mmCIF file of C-alpha atoms and ligand atoms in Angstrom:
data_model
loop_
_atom_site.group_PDB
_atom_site.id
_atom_site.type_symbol
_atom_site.label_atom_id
_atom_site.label_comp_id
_atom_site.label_asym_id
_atom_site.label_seq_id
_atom_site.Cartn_x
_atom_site.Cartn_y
_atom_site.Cartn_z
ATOM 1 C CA UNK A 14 94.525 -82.612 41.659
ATOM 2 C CA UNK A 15 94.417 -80.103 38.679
ATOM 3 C CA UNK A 16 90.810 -79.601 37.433
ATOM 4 C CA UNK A 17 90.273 -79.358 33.880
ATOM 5 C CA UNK A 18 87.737 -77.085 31.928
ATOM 6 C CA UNK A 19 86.820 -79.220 29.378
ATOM 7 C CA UNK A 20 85.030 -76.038 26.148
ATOM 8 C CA UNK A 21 83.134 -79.299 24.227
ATOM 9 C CA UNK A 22 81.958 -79.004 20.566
ATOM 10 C CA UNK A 23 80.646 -75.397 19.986
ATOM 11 C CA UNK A 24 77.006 -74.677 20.665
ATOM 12 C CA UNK A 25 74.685 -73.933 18.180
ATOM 13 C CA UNK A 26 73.454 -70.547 19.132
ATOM 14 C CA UNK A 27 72.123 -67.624 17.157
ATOM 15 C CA UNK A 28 74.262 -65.530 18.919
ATOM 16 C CA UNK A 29 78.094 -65.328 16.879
ATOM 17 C CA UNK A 30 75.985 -65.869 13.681
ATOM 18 C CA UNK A 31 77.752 -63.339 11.398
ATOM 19 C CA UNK A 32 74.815 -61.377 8.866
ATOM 20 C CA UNK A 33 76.474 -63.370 5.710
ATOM 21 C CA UNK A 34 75.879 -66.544 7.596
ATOM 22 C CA UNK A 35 72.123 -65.320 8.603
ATOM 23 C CA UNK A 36 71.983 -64.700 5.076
ATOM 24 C CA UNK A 37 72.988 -67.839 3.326
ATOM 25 C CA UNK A 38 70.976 -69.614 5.774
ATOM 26 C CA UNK A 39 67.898 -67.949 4.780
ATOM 27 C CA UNK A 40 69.065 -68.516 1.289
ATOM 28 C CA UNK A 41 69.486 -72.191 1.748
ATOM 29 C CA UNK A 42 65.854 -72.667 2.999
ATOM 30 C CA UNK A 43 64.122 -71.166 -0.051
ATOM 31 C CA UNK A 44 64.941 -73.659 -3.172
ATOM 32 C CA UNK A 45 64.852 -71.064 -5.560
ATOM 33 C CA UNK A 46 67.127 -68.283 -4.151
ATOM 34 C CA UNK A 47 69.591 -67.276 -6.861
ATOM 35 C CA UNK A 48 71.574 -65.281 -4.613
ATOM 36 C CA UNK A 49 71.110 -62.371 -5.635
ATOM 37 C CA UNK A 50 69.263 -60.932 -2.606
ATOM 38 C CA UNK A 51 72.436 -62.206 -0.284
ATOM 39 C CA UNK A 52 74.707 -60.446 -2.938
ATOM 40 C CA UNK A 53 72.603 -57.093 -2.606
ATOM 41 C CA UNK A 54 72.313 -57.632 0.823
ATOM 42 C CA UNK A 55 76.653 -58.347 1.595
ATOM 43 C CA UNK A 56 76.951 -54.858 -1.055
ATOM 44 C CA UNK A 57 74.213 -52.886 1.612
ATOM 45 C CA UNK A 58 76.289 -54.454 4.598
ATOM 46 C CA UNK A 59 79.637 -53.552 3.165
ATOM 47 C CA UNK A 60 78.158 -49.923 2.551
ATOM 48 C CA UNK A 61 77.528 -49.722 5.812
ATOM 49 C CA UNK A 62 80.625 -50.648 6.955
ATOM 50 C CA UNK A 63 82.357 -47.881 5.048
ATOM 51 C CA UNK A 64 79.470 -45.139 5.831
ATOM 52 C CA UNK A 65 79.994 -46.402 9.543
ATOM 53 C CA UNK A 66 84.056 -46.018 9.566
ATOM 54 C CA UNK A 67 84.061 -42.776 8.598
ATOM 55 C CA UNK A 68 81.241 -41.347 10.678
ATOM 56 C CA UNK A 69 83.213 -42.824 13.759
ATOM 57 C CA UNK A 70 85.984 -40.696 12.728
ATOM 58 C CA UNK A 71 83.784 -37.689 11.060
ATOM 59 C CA UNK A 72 85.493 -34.671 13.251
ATOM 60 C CA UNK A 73 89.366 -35.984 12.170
ATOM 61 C CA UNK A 74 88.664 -36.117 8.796
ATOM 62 C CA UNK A 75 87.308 -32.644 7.923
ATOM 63 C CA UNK A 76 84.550 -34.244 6.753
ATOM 64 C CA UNK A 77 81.914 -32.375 9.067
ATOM 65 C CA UNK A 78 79.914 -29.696 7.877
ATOM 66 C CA UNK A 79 77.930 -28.691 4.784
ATOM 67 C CA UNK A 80 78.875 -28.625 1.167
ATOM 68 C CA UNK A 81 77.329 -25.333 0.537
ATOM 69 C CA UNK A 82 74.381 -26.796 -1.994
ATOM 70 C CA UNK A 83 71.013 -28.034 -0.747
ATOM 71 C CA UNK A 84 69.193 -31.400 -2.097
ATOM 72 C CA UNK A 85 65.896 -31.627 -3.297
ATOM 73 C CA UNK A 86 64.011 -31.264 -0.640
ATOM 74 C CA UNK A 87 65.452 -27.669 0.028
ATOM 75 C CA UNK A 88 67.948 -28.862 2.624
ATOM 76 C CA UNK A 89 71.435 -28.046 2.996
ATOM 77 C CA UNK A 90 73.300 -31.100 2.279
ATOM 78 C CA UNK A 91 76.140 -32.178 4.755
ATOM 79 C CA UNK A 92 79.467 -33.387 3.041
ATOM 80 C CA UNK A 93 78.868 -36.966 4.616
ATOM 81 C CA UNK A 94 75.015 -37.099 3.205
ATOM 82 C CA UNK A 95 76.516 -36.834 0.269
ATOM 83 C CA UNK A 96 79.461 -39.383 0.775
ATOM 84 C CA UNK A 97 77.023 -41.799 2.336
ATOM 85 C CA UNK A 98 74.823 -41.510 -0.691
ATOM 86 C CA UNK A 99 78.164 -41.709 -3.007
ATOM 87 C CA UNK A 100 79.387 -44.786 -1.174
ATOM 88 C CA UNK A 101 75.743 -47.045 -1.574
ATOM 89 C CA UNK A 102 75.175 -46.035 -5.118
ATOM 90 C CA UNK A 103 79.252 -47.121 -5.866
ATOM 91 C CA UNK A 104 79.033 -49.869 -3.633
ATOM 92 C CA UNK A 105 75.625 -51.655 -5.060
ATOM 93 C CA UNK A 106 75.523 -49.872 -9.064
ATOM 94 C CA UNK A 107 78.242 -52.977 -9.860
ATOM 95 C CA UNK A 108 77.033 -55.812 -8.429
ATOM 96 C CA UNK A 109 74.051 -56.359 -11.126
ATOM 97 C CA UNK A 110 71.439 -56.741 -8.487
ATOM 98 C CA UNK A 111 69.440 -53.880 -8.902
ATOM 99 C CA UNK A 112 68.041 -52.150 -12.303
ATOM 100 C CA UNK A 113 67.181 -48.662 -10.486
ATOM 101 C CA UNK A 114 67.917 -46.593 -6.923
ATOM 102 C CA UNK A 115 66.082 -44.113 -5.658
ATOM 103 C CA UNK A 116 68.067 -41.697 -2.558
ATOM 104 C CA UNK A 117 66.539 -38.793 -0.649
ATOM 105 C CA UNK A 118 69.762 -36.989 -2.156
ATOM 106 C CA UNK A 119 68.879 -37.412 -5.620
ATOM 107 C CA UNK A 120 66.155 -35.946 -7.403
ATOM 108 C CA UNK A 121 65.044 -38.630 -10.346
ATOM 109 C CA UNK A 122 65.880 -42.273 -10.615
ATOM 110 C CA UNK A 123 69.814 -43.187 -10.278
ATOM 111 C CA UNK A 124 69.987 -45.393 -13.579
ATOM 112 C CA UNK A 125 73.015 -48.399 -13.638
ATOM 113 C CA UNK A 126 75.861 -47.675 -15.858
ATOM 114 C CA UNK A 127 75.351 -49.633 -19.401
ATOM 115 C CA UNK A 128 78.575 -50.954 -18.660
ATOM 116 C CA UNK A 129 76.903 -53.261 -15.675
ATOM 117 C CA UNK A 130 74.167 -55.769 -15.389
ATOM 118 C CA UNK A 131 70.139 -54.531 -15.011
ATOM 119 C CA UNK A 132 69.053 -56.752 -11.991
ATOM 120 C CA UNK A 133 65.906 -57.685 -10.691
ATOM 121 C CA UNK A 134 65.917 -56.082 -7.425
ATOM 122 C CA UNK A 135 65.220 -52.177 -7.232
ATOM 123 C CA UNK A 136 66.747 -50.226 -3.420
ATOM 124 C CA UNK A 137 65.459 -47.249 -1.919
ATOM 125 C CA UNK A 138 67.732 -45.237 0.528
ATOM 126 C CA UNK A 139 68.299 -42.414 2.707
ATOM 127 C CA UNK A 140 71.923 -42.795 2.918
ATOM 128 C CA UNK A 141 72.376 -40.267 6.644
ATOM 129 C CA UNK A 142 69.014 -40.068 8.063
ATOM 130 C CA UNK A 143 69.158 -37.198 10.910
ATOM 131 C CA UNK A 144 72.112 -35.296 9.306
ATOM 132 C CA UNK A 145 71.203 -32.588 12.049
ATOM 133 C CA UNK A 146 73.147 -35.184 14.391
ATOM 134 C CA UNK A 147 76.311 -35.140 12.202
ATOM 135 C CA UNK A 148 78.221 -31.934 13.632
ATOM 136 C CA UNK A 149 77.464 -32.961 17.414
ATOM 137 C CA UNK A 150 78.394 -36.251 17.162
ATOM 138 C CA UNK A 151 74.801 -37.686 18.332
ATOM 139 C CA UNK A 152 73.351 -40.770 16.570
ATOM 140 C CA UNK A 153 72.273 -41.061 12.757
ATOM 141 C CA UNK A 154 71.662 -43.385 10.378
ATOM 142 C CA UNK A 155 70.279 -45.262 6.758
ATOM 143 C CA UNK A 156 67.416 -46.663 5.651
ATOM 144 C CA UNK A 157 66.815 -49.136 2.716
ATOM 145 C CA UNK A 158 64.113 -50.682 1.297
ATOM 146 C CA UNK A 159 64.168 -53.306 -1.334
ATOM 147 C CA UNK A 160 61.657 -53.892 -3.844
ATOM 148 C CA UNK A 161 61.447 -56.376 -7.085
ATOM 149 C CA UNK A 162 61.493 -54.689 -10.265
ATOM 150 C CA UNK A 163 58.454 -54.311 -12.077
ATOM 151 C CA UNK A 164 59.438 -53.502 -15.730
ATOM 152 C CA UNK A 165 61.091 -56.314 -17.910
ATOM 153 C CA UNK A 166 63.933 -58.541 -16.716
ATOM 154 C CA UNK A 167 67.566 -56.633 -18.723
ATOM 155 C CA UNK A 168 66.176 -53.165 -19.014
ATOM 156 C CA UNK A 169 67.114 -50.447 -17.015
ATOM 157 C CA UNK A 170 64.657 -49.877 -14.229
ATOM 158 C CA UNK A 171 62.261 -46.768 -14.343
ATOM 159 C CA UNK A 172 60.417 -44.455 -11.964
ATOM 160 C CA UNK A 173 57.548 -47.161 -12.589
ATOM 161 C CA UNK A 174 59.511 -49.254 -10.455
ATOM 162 C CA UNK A 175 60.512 -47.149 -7.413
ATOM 163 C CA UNK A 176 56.758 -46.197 -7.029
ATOM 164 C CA UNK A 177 55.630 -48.683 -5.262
ATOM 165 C CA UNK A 178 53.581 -49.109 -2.178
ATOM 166 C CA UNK A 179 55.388 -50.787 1.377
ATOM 167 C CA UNK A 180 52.968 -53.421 1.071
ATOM 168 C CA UNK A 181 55.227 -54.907 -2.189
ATOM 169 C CA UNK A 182 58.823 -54.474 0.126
ATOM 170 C CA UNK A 183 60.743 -57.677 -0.104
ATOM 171 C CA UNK A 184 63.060 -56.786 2.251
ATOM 172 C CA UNK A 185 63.699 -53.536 4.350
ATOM 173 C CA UNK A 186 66.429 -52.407 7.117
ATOM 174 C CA UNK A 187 68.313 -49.745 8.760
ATOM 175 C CA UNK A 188 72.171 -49.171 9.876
ATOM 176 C CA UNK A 189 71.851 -46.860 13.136
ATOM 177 C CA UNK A 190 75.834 -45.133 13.650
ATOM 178 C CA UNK A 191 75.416 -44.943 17.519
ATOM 179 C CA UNK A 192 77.246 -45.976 20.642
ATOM 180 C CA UNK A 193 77.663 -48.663 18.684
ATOM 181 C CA UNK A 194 76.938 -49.737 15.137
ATOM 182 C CA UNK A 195 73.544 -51.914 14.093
ATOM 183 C CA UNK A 196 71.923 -53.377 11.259
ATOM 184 C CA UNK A 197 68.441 -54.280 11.454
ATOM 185 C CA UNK A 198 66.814 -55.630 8.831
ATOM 186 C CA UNK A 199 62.987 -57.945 8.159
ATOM 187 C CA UNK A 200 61.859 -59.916 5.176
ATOM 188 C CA UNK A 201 58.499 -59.155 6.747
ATOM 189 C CA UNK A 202 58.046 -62.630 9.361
ATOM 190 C CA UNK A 203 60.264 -61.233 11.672
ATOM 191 C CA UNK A 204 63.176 -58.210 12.443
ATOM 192 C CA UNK A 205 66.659 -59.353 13.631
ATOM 193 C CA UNK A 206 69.204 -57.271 14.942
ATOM 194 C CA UNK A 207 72.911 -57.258 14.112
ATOM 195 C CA UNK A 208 75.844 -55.289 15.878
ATOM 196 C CA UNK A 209 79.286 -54.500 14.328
ATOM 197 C CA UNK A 210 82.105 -55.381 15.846
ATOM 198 C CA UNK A 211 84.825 -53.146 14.613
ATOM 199 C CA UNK A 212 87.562 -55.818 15.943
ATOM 200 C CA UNK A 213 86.128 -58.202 13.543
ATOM 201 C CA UNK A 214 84.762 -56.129 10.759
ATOM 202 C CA UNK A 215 81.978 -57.868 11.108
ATOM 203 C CA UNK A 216 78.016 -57.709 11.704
ATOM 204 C CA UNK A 217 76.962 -60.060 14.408
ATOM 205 C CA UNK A 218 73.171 -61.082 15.425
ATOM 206 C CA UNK A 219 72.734 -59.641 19.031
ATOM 207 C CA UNK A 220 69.067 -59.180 18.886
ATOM 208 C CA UNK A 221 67.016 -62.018 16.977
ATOM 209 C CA UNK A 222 63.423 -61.620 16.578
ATOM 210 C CA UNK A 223 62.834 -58.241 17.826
ATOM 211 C CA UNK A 224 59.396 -57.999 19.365
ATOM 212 C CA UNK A 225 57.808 -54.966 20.129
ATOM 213 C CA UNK A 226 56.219 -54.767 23.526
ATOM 214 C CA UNK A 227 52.268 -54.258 23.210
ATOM 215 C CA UNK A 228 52.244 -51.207 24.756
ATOM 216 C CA UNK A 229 55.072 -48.990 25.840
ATOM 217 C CA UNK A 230 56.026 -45.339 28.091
ATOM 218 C CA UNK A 231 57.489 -43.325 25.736
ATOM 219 C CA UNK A 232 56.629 -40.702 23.412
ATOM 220 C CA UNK A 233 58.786 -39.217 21.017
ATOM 221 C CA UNK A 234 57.920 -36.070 18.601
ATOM 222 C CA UNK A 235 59.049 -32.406 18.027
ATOM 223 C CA UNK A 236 56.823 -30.828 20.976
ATOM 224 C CA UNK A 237 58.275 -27.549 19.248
ATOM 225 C CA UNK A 238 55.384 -28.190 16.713
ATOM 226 C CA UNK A 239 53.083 -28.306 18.986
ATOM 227 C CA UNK A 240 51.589 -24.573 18.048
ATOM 228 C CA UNK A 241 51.186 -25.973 14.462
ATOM 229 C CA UNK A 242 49.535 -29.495 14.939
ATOM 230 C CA UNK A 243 45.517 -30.363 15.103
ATOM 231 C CA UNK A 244 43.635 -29.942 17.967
ATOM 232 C CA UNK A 245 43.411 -33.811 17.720
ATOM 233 C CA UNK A 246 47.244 -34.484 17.898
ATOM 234 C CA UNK A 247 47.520 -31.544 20.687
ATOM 235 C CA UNK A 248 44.951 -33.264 23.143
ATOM 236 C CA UNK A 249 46.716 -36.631 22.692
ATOM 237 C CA UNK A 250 49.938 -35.052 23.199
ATOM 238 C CA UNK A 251 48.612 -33.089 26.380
ATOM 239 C CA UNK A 252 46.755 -36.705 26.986
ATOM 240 C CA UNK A 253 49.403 -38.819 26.874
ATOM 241 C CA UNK A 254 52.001 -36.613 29.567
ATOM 242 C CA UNK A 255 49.427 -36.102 32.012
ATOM 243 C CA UNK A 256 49.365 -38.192 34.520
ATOM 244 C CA UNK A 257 45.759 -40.089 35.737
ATOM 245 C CA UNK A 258 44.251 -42.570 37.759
ATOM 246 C CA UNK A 259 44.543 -44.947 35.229
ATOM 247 C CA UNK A 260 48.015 -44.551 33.575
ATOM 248 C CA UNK A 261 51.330 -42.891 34.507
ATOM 249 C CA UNK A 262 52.789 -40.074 32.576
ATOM 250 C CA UNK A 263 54.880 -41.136 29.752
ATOM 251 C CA UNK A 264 58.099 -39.882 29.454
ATOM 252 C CA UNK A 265 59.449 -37.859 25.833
ATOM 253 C CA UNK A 266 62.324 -39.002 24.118
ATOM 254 C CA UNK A 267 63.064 -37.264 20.702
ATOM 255 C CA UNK A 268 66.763 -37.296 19.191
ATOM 256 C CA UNK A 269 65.581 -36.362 15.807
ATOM 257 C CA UNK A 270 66.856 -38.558 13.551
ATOM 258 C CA UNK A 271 64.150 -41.305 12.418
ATOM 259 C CA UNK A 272 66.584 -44.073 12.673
ATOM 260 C CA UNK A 273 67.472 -43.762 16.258
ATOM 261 C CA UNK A 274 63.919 -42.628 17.874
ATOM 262 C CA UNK A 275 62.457 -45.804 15.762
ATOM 263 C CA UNK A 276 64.969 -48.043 17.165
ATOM 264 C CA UNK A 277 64.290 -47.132 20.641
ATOM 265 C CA UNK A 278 60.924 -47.273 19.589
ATOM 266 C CA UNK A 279 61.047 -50.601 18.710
ATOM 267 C CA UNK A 280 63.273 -52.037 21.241
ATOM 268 C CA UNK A 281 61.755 -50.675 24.340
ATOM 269 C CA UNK A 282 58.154 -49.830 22.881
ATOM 270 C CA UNK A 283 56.074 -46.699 22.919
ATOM 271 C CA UNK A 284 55.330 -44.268 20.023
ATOM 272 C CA UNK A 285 56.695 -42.003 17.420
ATOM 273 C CA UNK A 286 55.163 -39.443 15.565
ATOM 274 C CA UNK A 287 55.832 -36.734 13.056
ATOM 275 C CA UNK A 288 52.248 -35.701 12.037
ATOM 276 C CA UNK A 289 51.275 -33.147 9.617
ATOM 277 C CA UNK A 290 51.325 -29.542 10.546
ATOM 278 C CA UNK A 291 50.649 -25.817 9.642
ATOM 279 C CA UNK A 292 54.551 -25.635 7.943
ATOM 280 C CA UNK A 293 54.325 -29.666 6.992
ATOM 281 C CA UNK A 294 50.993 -30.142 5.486
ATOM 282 C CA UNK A 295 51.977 -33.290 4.540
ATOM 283 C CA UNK A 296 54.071 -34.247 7.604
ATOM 284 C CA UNK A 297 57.679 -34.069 7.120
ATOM 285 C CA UNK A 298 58.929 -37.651 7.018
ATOM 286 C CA UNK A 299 59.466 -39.008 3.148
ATOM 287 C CA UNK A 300 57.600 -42.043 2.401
ATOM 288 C CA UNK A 301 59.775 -44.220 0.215
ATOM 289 C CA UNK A 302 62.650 -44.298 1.951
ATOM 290 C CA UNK A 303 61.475 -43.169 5.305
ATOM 291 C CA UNK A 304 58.007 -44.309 6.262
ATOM 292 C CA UNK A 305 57.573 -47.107 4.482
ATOM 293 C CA UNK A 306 61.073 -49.235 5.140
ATOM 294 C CA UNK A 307 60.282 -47.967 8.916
ATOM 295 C CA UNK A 308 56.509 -49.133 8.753
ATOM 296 C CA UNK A 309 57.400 -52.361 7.372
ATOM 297 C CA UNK A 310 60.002 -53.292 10.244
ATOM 298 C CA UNK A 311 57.057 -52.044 13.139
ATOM 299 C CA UNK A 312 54.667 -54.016 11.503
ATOM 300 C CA UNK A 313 57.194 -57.413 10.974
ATOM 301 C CA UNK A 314 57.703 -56.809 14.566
ATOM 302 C CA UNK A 315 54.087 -56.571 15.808
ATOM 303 C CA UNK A 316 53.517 -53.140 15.922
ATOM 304 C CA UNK A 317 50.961 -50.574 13.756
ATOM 305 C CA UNK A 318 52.407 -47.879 11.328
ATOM 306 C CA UNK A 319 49.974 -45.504 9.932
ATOM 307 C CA UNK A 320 49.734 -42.134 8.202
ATOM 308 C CA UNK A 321 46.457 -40.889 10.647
ATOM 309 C CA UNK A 322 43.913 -42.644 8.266
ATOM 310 C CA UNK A 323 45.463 -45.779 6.718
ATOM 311 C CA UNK A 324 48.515 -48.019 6.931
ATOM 312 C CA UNK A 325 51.227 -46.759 5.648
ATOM 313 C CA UNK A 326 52.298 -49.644 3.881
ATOM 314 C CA UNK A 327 49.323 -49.478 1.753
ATOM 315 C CA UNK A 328 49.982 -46.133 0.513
ATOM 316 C CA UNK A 329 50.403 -45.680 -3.370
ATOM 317 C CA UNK A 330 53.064 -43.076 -3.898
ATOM 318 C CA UNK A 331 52.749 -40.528 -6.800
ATOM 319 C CA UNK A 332 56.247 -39.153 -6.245
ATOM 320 C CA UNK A 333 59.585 -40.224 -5.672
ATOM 321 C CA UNK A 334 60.216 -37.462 -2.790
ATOM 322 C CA UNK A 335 56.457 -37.568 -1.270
ATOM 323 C CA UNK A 336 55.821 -37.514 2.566
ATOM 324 C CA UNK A 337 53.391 -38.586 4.767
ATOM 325 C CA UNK A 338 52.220 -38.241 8.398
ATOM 326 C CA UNK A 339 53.506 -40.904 10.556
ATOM 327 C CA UNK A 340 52.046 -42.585 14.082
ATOM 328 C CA UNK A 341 54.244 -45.923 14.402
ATOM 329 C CA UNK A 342 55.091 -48.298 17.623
ATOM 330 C CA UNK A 343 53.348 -50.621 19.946
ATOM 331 C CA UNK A 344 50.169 -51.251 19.123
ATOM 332 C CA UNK A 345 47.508 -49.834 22.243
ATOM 333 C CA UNK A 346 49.887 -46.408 21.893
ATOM 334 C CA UNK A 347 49.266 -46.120 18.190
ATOM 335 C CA UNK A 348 45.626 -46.758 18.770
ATOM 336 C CA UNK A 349 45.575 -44.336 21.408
ATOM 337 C CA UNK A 350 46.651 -41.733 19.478
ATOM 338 C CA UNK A 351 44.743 -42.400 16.634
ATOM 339 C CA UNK A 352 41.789 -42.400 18.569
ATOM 340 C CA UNK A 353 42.427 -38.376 19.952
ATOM 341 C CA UNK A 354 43.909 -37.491 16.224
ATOM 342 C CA UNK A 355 40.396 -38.648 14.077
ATOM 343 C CA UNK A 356 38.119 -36.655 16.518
HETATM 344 P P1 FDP B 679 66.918 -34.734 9.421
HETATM 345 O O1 FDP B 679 66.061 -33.635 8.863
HETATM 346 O O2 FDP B 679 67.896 -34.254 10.472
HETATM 347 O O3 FDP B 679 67.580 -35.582 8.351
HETATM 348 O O4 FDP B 679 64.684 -37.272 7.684
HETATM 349 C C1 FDP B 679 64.314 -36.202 8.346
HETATM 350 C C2 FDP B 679 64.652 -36.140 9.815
HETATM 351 O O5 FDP B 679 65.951 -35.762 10.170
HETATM 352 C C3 FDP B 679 64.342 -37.422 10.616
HETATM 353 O O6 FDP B 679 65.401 -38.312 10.712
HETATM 354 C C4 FDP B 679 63.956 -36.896 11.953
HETATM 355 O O7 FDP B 679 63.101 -37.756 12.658
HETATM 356 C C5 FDP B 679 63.292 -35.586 11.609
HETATM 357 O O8 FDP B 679 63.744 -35.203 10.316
HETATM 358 C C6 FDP B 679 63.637 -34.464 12.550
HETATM 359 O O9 FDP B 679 62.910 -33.353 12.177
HETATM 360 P P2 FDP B 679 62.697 -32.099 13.167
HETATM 361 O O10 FDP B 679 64.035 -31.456 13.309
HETATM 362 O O11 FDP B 679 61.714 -31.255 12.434
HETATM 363 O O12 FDP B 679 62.157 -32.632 14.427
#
């Protein structure tokens, strides 16, 4: 007798949800959506999509390398920094959505062309975070926060509107280009996790409501600082890999790009830092577009993000390119170190 696998109906699972779907479904529970945030959200996505294609074929492209000028911050600027940052401002200045960007490769507020609507929403990005991966192929990424606008509805935004503190984010996320693709994004109750499958073209949600673990065994900072950090930060570090009676060793993990080491970070639990030091007085990590988006993922997740003294979501920046000190991951190793760095 021939058996039969009968499929059935499709289940309703989280898992095959595609990111528009997520979206609209989000959209659909709050009455008075206009859509807008899904449309600036789809524009981010496809972004990403294009940023993500042509990192995965970066060395057949002749696209690695620098372009022989440095960004504000002093840093020589890769050719796909500056494609990345190209492709979000085309991708997003058209849709109407937004009224003013802010990128870590620009140095005042990127206005929207006359020619296209003002919207309500204003994004902060750092369109390749860890461009020192980009020539050896390691992982990199970009960072967005979103923020309503605070000067009047049809105007074009203003630097009044990118300075705000975490604590206002409506919505913040990161695309990490690694063994394979990922969007992450929060509204602030909880983070979900989307991977890209190429096949498809399409984002998928592979990790809903990310939780990060209470406490973790991994550390991750530039121990090449170490000569330059506070006595505080050196006796947590020299703490923290030593083993005792009471705890293991933790073990160091540091790719150097934000994106990735926060993603571990938050996935497996632990701690990352990039505190302030003799050459970084004010750490090296910008706020806006770095910290902040970052801080307000740990946080949606469960874990702490602070600058040494204060959450860093409560920070009021003065300055579109301003950085801070950052201590961010599961809670009892954020304490811990925060306990060694205030003596
Ligand atoms: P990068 O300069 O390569 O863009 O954004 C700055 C950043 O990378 C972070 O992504 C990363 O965590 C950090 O700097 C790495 O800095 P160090 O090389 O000083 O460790």
């Amino acid at each position: 007798m021939s058996s039969s696998v009968s499929i059935g109906p499709a289940q309703h699972s989280p898992i095959g949800t595609t990111l528009e779907r997520h979206l609209l479904d989000r959209q659909r529970q709050m009455p008075r959506a206009t859509g807008d945030f899904t449309g600036l959200f789809q524009q981010i996505s496809l972004a990403a999509k294009i940023i993500g294609s042509r990192v995965s074929k970066a060395g057949l492209s002749g696209i690695l390398g620098r372009t022989g000028t440095t960004n504000v911050q002093g840093e020589q600027v890769q050719k796909l920094d500056d494609f990345a940052n190209a492709t979000i401002v085309n991708t997003v200045e058209a849709g109407g959505h937004v009224c003013v960007m802010g990128s870590e490769e620009v140095e005042g507020p990127i206005q929207i062309p006359s020619e296209y609507p003002q919207g309500k929403y204003v994004l902060q990005f750092d369109p390749l975070d860890g461009s020192g991966n980009i020539d050896i192929n390691a992982s990199i990424g970009t960072i967005f926060s979103i923020h309503r606008r605070l000067t009047p509805d049809g105007t074009p935004g203003t630097l009044r509107d990118l300075l705000q503190p975490g604590s206002d984010i409506v919505a913040a996320g990161y695309v990490v280009y690694g063994s394979s693709n990922m969007l992450v994004y929060s509204t602030g109750d909880q983070v979900d996790g989307f991977t890209y499958d190429p096949g498809v073209g399409e984002f998928f949600l592979s990790h809903p409501n990310i939780r990060i673990p209470q406490r973790g065994s991994i550390y991750s900072i530039n121990e090449g600082n170490y000569h330059g950090w506070t006595e505080g930060v050196q006796k947590w570090v020299d703490w923290i890999k030593a083993p005792s009676e009471n705890k293991r060793a933790y073990r160091l993990r540091y790719i150097g790009a934000m994106v990735a080491d926060v993603h571990r970070t938050l996935l497996r639990g632990g701690i990352f830092v990039y505190p302030a030091d003799t050459k970084n007085k004010q750490g090296k990590l910008r706020l806006l577009y770095e910290a902040s988006p970052m801080a307000f993922l740990v946080e949606a997740a469960g874990g702490t993000a602070s600058d040494g003294d204060r959450r860093i979501l409560t920070i009021e920046p003065k300055e579109l390119h301003q950085r801070t000190p950052v201590f961010m991951g599961s809670p009892d190793d954020v304490a811990d170190a925060l306990r060694f760095a205030r003596a």
